[in-house]
Short mmCIF file of C-alpha atoms in Angstrom, two decimals:
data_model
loop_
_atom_site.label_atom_id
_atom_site.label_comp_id
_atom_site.label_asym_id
_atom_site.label_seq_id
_atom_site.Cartn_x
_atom_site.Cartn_y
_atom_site.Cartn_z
CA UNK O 243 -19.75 15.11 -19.54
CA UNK O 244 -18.11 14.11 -16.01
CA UNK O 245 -19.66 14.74 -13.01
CA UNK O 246 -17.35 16.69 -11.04
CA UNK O 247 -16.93 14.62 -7.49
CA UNK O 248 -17.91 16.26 -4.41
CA UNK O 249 -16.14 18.42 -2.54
CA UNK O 250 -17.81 18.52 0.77
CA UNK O 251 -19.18 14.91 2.33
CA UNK O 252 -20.66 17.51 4.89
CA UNK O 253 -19.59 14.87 7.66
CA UNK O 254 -20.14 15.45 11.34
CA UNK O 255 -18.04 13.35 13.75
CA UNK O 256 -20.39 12.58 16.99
CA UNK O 257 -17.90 11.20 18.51
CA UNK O 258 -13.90 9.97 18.80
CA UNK O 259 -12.77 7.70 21.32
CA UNK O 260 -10.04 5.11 22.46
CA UNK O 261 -10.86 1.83 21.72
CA UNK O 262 -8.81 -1.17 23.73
CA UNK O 263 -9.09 -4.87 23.77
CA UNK O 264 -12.17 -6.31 25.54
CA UNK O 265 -9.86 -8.36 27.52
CA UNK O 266 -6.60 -7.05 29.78
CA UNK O 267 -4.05 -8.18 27.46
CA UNK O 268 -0.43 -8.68 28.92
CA UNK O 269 2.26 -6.25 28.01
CA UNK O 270 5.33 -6.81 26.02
CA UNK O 271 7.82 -5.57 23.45
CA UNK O 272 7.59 -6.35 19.88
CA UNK O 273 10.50 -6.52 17.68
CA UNK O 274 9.81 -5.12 14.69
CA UNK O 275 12.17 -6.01 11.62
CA UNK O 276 14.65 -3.99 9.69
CA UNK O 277 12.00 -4.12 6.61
CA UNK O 278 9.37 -3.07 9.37
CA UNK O 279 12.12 0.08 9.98
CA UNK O 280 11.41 1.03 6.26
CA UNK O 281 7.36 1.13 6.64
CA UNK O 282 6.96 3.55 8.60
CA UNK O 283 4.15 5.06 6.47
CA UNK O 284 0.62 5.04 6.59
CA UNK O 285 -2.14 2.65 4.42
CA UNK O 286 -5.03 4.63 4.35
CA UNK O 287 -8.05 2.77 2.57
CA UNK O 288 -11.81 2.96 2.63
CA UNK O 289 -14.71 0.31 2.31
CA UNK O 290 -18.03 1.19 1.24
CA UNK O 291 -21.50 -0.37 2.48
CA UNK O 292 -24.84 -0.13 0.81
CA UNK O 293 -27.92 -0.01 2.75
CA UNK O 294 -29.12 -3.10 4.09
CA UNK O 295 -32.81 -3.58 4.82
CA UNK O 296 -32.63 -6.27 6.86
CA UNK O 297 -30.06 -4.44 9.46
CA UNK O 298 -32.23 -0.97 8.89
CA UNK O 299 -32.38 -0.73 13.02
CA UNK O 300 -28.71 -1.99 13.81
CA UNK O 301 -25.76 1.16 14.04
CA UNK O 302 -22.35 -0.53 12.26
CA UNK O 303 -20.29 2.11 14.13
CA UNK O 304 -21.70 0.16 17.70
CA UNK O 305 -21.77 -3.39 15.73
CA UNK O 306 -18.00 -2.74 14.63
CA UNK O 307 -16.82 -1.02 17.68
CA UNK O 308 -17.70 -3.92 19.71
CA UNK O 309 -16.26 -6.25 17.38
CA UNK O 310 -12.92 -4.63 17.18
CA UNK O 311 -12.74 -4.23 21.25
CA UNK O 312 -13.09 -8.51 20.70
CA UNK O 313 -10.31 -8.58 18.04
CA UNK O 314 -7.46 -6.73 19.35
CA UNK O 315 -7.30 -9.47 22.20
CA UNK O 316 -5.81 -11.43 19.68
CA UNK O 317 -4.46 -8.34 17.50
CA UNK O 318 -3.13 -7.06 21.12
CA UNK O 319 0.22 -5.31 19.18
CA UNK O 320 -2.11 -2.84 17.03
CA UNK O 321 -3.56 -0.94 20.50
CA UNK O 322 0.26 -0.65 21.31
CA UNK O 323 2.42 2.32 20.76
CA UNK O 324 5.55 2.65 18.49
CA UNK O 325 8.68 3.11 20.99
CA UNK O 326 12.21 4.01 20.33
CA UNK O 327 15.11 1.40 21.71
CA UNK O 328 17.65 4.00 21.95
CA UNK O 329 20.42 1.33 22.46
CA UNK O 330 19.64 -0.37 19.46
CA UNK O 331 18.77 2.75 17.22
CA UNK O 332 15.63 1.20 16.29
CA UNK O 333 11.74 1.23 16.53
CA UNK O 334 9.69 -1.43 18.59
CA UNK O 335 6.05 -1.35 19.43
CA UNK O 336 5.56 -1.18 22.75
CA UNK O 337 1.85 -3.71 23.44
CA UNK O 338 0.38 -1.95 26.08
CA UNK O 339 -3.03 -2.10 25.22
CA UNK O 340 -3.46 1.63 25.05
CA UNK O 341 -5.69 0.80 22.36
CA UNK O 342 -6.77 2.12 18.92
CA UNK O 343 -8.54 5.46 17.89
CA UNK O 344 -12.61 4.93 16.56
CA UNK O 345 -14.39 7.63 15.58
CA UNK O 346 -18.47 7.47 14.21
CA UNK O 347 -19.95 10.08 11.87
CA UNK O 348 -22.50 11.10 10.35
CA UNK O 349 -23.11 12.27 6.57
CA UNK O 350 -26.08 14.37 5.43
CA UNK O 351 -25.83 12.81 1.92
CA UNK O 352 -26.58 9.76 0.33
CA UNK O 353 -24.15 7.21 -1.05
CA UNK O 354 -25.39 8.03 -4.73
CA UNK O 355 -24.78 11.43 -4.36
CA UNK O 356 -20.88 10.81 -4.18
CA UNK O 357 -20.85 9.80 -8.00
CA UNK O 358 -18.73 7.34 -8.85
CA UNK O 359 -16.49 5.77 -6.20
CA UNK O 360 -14.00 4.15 -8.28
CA UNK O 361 -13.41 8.43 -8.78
CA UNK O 362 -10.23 9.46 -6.46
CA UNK O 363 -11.47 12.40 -4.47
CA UNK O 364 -9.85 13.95 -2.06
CA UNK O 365 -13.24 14.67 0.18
CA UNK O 366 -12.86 11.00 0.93
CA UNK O 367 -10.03 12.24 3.48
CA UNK O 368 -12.65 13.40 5.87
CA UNK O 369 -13.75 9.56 5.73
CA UNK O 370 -10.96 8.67 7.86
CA UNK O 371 -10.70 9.92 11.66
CA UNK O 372 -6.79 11.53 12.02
CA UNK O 373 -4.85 11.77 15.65
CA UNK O 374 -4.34 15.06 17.07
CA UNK O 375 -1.61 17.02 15.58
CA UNK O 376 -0.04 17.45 19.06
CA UNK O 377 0.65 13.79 19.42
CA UNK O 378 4.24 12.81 17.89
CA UNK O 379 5.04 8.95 16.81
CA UNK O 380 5.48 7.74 20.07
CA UNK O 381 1.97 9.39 21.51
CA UNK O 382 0.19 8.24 17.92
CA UNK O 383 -2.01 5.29 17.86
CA UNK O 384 -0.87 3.12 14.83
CA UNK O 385 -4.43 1.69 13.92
CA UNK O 386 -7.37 4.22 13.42
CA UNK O 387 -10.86 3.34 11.98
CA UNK O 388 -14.07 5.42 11.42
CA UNK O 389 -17.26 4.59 10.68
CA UNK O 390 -19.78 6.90 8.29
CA UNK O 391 -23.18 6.50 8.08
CA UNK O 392 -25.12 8.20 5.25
CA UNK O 393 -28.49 9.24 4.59
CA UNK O 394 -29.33 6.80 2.58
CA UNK O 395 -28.37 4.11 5.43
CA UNK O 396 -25.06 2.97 3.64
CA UNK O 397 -21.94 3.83 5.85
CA UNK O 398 -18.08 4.04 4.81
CA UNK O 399 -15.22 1.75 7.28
CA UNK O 400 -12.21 4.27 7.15
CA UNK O 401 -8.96 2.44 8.15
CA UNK O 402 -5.91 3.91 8.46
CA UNK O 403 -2.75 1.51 9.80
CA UNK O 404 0.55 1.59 9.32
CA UNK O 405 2.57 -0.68 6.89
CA UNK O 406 5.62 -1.47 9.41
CA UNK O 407 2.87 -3.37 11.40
CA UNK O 408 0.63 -5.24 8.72
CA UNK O 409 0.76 -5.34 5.13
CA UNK O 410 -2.54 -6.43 2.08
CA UNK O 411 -2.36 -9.94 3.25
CA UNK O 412 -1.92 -9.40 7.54
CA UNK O 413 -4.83 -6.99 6.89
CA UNK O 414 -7.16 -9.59 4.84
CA UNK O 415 -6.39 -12.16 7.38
CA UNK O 416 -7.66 -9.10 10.16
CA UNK O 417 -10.83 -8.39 8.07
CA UNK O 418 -11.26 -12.17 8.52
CA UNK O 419 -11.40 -11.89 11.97
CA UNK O 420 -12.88 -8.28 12.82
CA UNK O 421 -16.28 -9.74 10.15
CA UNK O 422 -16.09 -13.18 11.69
CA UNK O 423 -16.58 -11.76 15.12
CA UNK O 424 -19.00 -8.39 13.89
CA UNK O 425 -21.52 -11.01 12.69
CA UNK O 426 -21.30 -12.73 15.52
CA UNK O 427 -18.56 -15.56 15.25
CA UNK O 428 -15.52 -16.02 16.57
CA UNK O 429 -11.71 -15.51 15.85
CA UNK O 430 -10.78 -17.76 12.27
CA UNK O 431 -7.25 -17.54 12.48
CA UNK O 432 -4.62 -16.49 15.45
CA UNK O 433 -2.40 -14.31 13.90
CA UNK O 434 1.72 -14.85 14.67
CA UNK O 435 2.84 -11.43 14.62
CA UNK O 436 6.58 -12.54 15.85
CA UNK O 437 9.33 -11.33 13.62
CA UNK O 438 12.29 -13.04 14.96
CA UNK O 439 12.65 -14.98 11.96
CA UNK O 440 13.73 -11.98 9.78
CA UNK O 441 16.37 -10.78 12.58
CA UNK O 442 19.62 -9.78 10.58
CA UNK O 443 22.53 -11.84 10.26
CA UNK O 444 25.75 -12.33 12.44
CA UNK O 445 27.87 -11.61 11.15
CA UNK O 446 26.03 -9.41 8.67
CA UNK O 447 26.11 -10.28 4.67
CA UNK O 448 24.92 -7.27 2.75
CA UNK O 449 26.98 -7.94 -0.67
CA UNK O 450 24.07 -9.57 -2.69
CA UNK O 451 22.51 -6.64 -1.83
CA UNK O 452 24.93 -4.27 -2.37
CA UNK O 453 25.76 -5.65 -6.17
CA UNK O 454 22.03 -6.09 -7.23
CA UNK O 455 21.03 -2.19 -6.50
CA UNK O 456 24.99 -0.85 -8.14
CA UNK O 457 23.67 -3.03 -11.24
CA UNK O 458 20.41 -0.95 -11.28
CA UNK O 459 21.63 2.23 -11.10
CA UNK O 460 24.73 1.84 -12.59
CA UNK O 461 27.51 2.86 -10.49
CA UNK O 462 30.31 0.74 -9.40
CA UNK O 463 30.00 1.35 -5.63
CA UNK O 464 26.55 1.57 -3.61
CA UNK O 465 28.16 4.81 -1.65
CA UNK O 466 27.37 6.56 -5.11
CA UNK O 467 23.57 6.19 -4.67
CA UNK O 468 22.40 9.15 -2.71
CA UNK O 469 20.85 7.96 0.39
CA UNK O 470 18.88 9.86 3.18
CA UNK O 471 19.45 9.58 6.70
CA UNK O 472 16.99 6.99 8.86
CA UNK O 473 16.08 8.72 12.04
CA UNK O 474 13.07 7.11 14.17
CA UNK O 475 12.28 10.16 16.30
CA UNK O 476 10.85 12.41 13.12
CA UNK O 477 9.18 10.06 11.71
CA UNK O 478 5.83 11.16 9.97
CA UNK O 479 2.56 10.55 11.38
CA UNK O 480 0.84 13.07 9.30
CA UNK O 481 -1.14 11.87 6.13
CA UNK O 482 -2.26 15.16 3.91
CA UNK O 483 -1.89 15.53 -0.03
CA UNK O 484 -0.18 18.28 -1.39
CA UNK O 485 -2.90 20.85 -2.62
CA UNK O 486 -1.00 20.18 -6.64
CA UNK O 487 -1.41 16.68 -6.92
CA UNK O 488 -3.85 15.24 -8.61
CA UNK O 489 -5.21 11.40 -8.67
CA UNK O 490 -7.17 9.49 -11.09
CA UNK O 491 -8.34 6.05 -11.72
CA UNK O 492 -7.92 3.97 -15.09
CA UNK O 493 -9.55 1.49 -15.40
CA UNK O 494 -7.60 -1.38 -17.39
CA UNK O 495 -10.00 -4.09 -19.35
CA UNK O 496 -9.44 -7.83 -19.38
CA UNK O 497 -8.93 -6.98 -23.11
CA UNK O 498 -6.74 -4.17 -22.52
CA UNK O 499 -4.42 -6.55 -20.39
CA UNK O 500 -4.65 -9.60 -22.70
CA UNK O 501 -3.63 -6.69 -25.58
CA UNK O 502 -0.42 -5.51 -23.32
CA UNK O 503 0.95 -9.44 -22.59
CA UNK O 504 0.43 -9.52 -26.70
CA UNK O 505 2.37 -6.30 -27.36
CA UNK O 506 5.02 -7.41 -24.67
CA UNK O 507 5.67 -11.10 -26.45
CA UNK O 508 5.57 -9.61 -29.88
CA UNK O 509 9.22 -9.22 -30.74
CA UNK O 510 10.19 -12.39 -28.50
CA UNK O 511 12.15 -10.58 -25.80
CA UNK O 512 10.24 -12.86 -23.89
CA UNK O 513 8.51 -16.37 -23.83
CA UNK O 514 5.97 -15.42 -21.58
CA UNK O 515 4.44 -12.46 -19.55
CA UNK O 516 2.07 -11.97 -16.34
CA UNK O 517 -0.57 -9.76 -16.39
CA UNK O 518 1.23 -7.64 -13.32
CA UNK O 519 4.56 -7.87 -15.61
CA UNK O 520 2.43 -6.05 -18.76
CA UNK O 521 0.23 -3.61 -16.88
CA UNK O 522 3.54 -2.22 -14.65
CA UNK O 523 5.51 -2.42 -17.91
CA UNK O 524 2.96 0.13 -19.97
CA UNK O 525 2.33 2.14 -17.17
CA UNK O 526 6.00 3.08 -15.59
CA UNK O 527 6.76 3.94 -19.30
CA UNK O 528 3.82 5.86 -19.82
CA UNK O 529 4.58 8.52 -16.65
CA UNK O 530 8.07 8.50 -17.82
CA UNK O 531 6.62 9.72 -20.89
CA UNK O 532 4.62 12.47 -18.92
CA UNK O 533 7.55 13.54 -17.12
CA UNK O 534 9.62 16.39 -19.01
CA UNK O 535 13.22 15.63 -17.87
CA UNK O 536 16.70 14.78 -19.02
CA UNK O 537 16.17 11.58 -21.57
CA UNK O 538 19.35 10.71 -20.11
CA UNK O 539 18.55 10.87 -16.14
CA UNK O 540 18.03 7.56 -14.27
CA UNK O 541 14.16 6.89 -13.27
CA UNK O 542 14.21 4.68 -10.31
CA UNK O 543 10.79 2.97 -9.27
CA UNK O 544 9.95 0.87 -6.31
CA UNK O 545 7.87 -2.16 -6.79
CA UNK O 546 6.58 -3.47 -3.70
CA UNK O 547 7.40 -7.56 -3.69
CA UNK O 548 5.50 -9.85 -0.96
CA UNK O 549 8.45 -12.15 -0.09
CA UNK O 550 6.42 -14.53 1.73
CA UNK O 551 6.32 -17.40 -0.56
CA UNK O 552 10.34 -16.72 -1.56
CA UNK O 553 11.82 -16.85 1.76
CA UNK O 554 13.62 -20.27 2.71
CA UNK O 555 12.04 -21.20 5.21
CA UNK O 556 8.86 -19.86 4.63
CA UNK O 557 7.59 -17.35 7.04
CA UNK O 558 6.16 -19.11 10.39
CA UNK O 559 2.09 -20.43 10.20
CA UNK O 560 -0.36 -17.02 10.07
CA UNK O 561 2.26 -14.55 10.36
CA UNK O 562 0.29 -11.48 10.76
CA UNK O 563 3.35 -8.32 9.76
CA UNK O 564 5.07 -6.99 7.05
CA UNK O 565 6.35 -9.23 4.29
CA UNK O 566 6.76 -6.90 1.50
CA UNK O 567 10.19 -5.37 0.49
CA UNK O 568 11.03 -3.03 -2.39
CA UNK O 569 12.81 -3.90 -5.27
CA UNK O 570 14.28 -1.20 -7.91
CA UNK O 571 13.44 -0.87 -11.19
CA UNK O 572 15.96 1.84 -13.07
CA UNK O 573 16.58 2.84 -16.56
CA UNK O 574 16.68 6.51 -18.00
CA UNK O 575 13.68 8.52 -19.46
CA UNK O 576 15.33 7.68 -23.06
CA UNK O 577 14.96 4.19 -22.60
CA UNK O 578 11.51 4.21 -21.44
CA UNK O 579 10.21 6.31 -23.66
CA UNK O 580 12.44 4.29 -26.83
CA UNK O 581 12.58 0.41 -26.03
CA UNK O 582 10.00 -1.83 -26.65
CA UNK O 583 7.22 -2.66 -24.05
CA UNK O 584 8.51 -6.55 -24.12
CA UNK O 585 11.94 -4.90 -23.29
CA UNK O 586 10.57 -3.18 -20.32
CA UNK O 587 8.46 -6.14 -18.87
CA UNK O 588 11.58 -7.97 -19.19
CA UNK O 589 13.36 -5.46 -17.11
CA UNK O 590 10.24 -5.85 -14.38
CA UNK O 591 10.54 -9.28 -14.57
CA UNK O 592 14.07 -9.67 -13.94
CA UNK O 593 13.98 -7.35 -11.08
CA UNK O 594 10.81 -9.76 -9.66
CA UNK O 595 13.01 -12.41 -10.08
CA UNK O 596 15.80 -11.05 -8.08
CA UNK O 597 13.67 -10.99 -4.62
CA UNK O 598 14.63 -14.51 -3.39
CA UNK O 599 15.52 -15.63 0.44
CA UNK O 600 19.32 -14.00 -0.16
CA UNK O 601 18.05 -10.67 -1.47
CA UNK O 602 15.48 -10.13 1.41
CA UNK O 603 18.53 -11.90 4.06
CA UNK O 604 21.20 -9.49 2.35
CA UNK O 605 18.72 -6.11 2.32
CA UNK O 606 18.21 -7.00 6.01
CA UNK O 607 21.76 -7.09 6.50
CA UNK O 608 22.41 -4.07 5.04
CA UNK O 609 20.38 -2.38 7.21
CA UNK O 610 21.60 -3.68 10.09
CA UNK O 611 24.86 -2.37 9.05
CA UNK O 612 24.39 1.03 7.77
CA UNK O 613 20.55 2.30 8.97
CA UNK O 614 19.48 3.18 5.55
CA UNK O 615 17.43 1.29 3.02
CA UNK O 616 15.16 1.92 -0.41
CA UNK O 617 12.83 4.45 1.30
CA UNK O 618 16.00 6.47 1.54
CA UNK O 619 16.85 6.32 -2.01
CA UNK O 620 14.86 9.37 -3.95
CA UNK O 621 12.51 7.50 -6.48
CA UNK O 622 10.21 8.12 -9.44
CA UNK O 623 7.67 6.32 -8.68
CA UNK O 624 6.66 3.64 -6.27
CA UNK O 625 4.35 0.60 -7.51
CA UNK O 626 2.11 -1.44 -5.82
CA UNK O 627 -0.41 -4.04 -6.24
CA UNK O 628 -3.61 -4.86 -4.72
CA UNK O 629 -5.82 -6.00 -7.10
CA UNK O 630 -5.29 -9.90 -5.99
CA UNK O 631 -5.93 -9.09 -2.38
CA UNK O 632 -9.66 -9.69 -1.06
CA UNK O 633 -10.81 -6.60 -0.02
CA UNK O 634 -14.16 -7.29 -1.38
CA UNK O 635 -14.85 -10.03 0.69
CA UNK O 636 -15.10 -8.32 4.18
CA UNK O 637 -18.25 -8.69 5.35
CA UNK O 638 -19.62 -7.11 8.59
CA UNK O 639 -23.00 -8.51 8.53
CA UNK O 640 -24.49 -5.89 5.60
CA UNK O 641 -22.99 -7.51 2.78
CA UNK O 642 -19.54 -7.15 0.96
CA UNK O 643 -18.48 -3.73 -0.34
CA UNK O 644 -19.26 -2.23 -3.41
CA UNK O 645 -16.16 -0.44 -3.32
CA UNK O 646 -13.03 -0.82 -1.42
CA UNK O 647 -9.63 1.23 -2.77
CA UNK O 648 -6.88 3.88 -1.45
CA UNK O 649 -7.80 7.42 -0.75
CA UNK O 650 -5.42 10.15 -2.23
CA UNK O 651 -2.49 10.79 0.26
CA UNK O 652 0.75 12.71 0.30
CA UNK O 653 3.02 9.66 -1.32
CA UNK O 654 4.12 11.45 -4.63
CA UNK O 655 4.40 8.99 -7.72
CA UNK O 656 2.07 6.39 -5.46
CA UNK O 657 0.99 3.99 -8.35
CA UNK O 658 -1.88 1.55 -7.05
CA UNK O 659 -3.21 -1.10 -9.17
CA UNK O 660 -6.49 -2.25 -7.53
CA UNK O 661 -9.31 -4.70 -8.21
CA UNK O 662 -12.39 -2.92 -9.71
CA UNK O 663 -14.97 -4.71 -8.12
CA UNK O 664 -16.88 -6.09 -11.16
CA UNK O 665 -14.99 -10.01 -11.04
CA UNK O 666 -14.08 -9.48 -15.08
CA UNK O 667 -10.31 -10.00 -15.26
CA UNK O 668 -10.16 -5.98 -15.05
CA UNK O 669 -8.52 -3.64 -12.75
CA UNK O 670 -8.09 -0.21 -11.93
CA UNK O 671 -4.55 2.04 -12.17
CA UNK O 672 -4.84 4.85 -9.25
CA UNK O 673 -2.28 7.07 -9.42
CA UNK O 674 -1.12 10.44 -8.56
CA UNK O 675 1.09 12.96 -10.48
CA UNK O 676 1.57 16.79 -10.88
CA UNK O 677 -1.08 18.18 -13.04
CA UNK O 678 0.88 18.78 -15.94
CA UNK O 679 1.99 14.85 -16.06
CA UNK O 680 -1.24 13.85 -15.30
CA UNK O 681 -3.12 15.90 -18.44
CA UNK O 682 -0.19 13.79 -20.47
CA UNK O 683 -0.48 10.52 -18.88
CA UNK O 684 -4.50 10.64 -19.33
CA UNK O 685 -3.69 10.92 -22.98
CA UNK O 686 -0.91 8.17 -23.21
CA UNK O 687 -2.61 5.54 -21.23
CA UNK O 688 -4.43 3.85 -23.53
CA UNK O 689 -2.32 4.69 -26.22
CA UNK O 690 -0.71 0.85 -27.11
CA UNK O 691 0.72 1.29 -30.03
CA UNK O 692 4.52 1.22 -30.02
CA UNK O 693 6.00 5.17 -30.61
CA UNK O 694 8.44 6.53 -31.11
CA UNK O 695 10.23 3.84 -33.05
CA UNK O 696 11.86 1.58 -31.08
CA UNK O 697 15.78 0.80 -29.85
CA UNK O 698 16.05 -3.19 -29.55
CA UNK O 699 18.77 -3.46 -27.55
CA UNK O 700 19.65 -4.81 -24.17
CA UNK O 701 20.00 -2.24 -21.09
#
């Protein structure tokens, strides 16, 4: 039977404080990019520590406090402050060196007494320090971090940043630094956080754009896609879950995978098939499964795409920012629920294929022109993958993590695929869904046989 996860980490916060940059750093303005404009949500992840003898007498909230005081010299833009540019109708950050909120706590239990980690639990909120209510975006810092040390002498690094300023691989490259420097090294990499280089067009170009999303949803002009409003001054800086929702973790086996990429090449849709491809394939069909709706309404999901490597040219040496952009999966319940997996990972694939330099130019240029973008457009279900990203190599001088992952958040139809820890070709799907669609999707997930029978046909 499952141990039922715990429900009070019966934390106490000693203290919360402002941390800046060891050094005065000077100020400045950073231009933030139209993609940056559509990130304006929080990451909110946690790292967990086991005891180390050897550092029994050494406190990794003063270790890593001291260490990130050292690292925002060169990380300056995350102790800034998000600012409007009212004459542009934008956001910038504003590098003031105001500085970053740190909190250090304290837990009465032990690290084994919070079952297993790979577990979504909501308690694991409390693992991550939150700015006053009172503060709006402007008043917010955009980087917090706590550190939890349990009984056991284990602790938990609680990070919560948001997207617009770094995304997976800007915050690897930080971890770099912030363990380089917390065990007693230096900086490894300066990071280039200058986003000039993704500045729209002039004139601007949106019609690649334009013509890729009609195609996905079908319509002949993008006016007919409902859109909401972009509006920097009510933005959200407030991260809670809905009481409803419910997460869980899947954890998808080397086998399981190597089974999907079968079942997708099986009736030759296509000649080959990624491992990504597959797993987003079964699993976007199996919550539109769990989903009672119209068979004929249109399911839109985001899949977040780093354009880093697709951008002509490529983005500027250690860019430290946001280089991940949406691109939009559609196709109605029916279809999911009918075609053939292969037909499906085609679909993903396609849509992959589709974020080149012009998409990425074109989606900036829409922007630029109208002020709304994909986190406008009401989706499904937003994918995202971090299972490739080396969260389990930061180090602060107690060893690498034994468990690094998302926490549950408010983000309905967040889809994370993560790494599991264990270095066997396996990963972990961490969801959340209404309880209903989760009690289905728990007993569809590792259903792989193809039902009901299937519609070969193209979309």
């Amino acid at each position: 039977m499952a141990v039922a996860p715990v429900s009070d980490l019966q934390i106490e916060v000693g203290s919360s404080k402002i941390v800046a940059p060891a050094q005065a750093v000077e100020h400045s303005t950073l231009f933030l990019s139209n993609i940056d404009q559509e990130a304006m949500y929080k990451v909110e992840s946690v790292y967990v520590f086991a005891a180390n003898p050897e550092r029994a007498s050494d406190d990794p909230a003063e270790v890593i406090e001291a260490a990130l005081a050292k690292t925002l010299v060169t990380y300056y833009f995350l102790a800034g402050r998000f600012a409007p540019n009212a004459k542009e109708g934008r956001l910038e950050v504003n590098c003031n060196g105001a500085g970053v909120l740190f909190a250090a706590a304290t837990s009465k239990l032990r690290l084994c007494d919070l079952g297993d980690l790979s577990v979504p639990n909501p308690a694991f909120r409390s693992l991550l320090v939150q700015p006053s209510d009172s503060l709006g975006l402007f008043e917010t810092p955009p980087a917090t971090f706590q550190i939890t040390r349990f009984k056991c002498g284990g602790f938990v690094f609680g990070m919560t940043i948001f997207h617009s300023l770094m995304d997976g691989v800007a915050i690897t490259g930080f971890f770099d630094n912030l363990g380089s420097i917390a065990r007693g090294g230096g900086v490894v990499m300066v990071p280039n956080p200058n986003r000039e280089f993704l500045k729209a067009r002039n004139p601007p170009q949106p019609q690649h754009y334009e013509q890729l999303m009609c195609r996905q949803f079908r319509v002949s002009s993008f006016s007919e896609i409902p859109l909401l409003p972009f509006n920097p001054t009510t933005s959200s800086v407030n991260n809670f879950a809905p009481e409803k929702h419910v997460f869980r973790s899947f954890p998808v086996s080397s086998q399981m995978i190597s089974e999907l990429k079968q079942a997708c090449l099986k009736d030759e849709t296509l000649s080959r098939c990624s491992s990504f491809e597959a797993i987003t394939a079964h699993v976007l069909r199996q919550v539109a499964r769990s989903r009672p709706s119209d068979p004929s309404a249109l399911v839109s999901t985001f899949l977040a795409v780093d354009f880093s490597r697709r951008l002509q040219p490529p983005p500027p040496p250690n860019f430290c920012g946001n280089a991940v952009v949406a691109a939009c999966v559609a196709a109605t319940r029916q279809e999911l629920c009918t075609y053939s997996l292969g037909h499906f990972a085609r679909r993903v694939q396609e849509v992959l294929s589709d974020v080149d330099d012009e998409y990425v130019r074109s989606w900036t240029d829409f922007w630029e022109l109208h002020r709304i973008g994909p986190a406008r457009i009401p989706i499904g279900a937003c994918l995202s993958a971090w299972w490739k990203l080396p969260f389990y190599a930061l180090d602060f001088g107690w060893g690498t993590p034994i468990f690094a992952g998302p926490v549950p958040n408010q983000l309905v139809g967040f889809i994370v695929i993560v790494a599991n820890g264990k270095n066997d070709g396996g990963a972990n799907v961490y969801l959340g869904l209404e309880p209903q669609e989760m009690a289905a999707f728990e007993k569809n997930i590792y259903e792989l046989a193809e039902s009901p029978p299937l519609i070969h046909a193209a979309f």
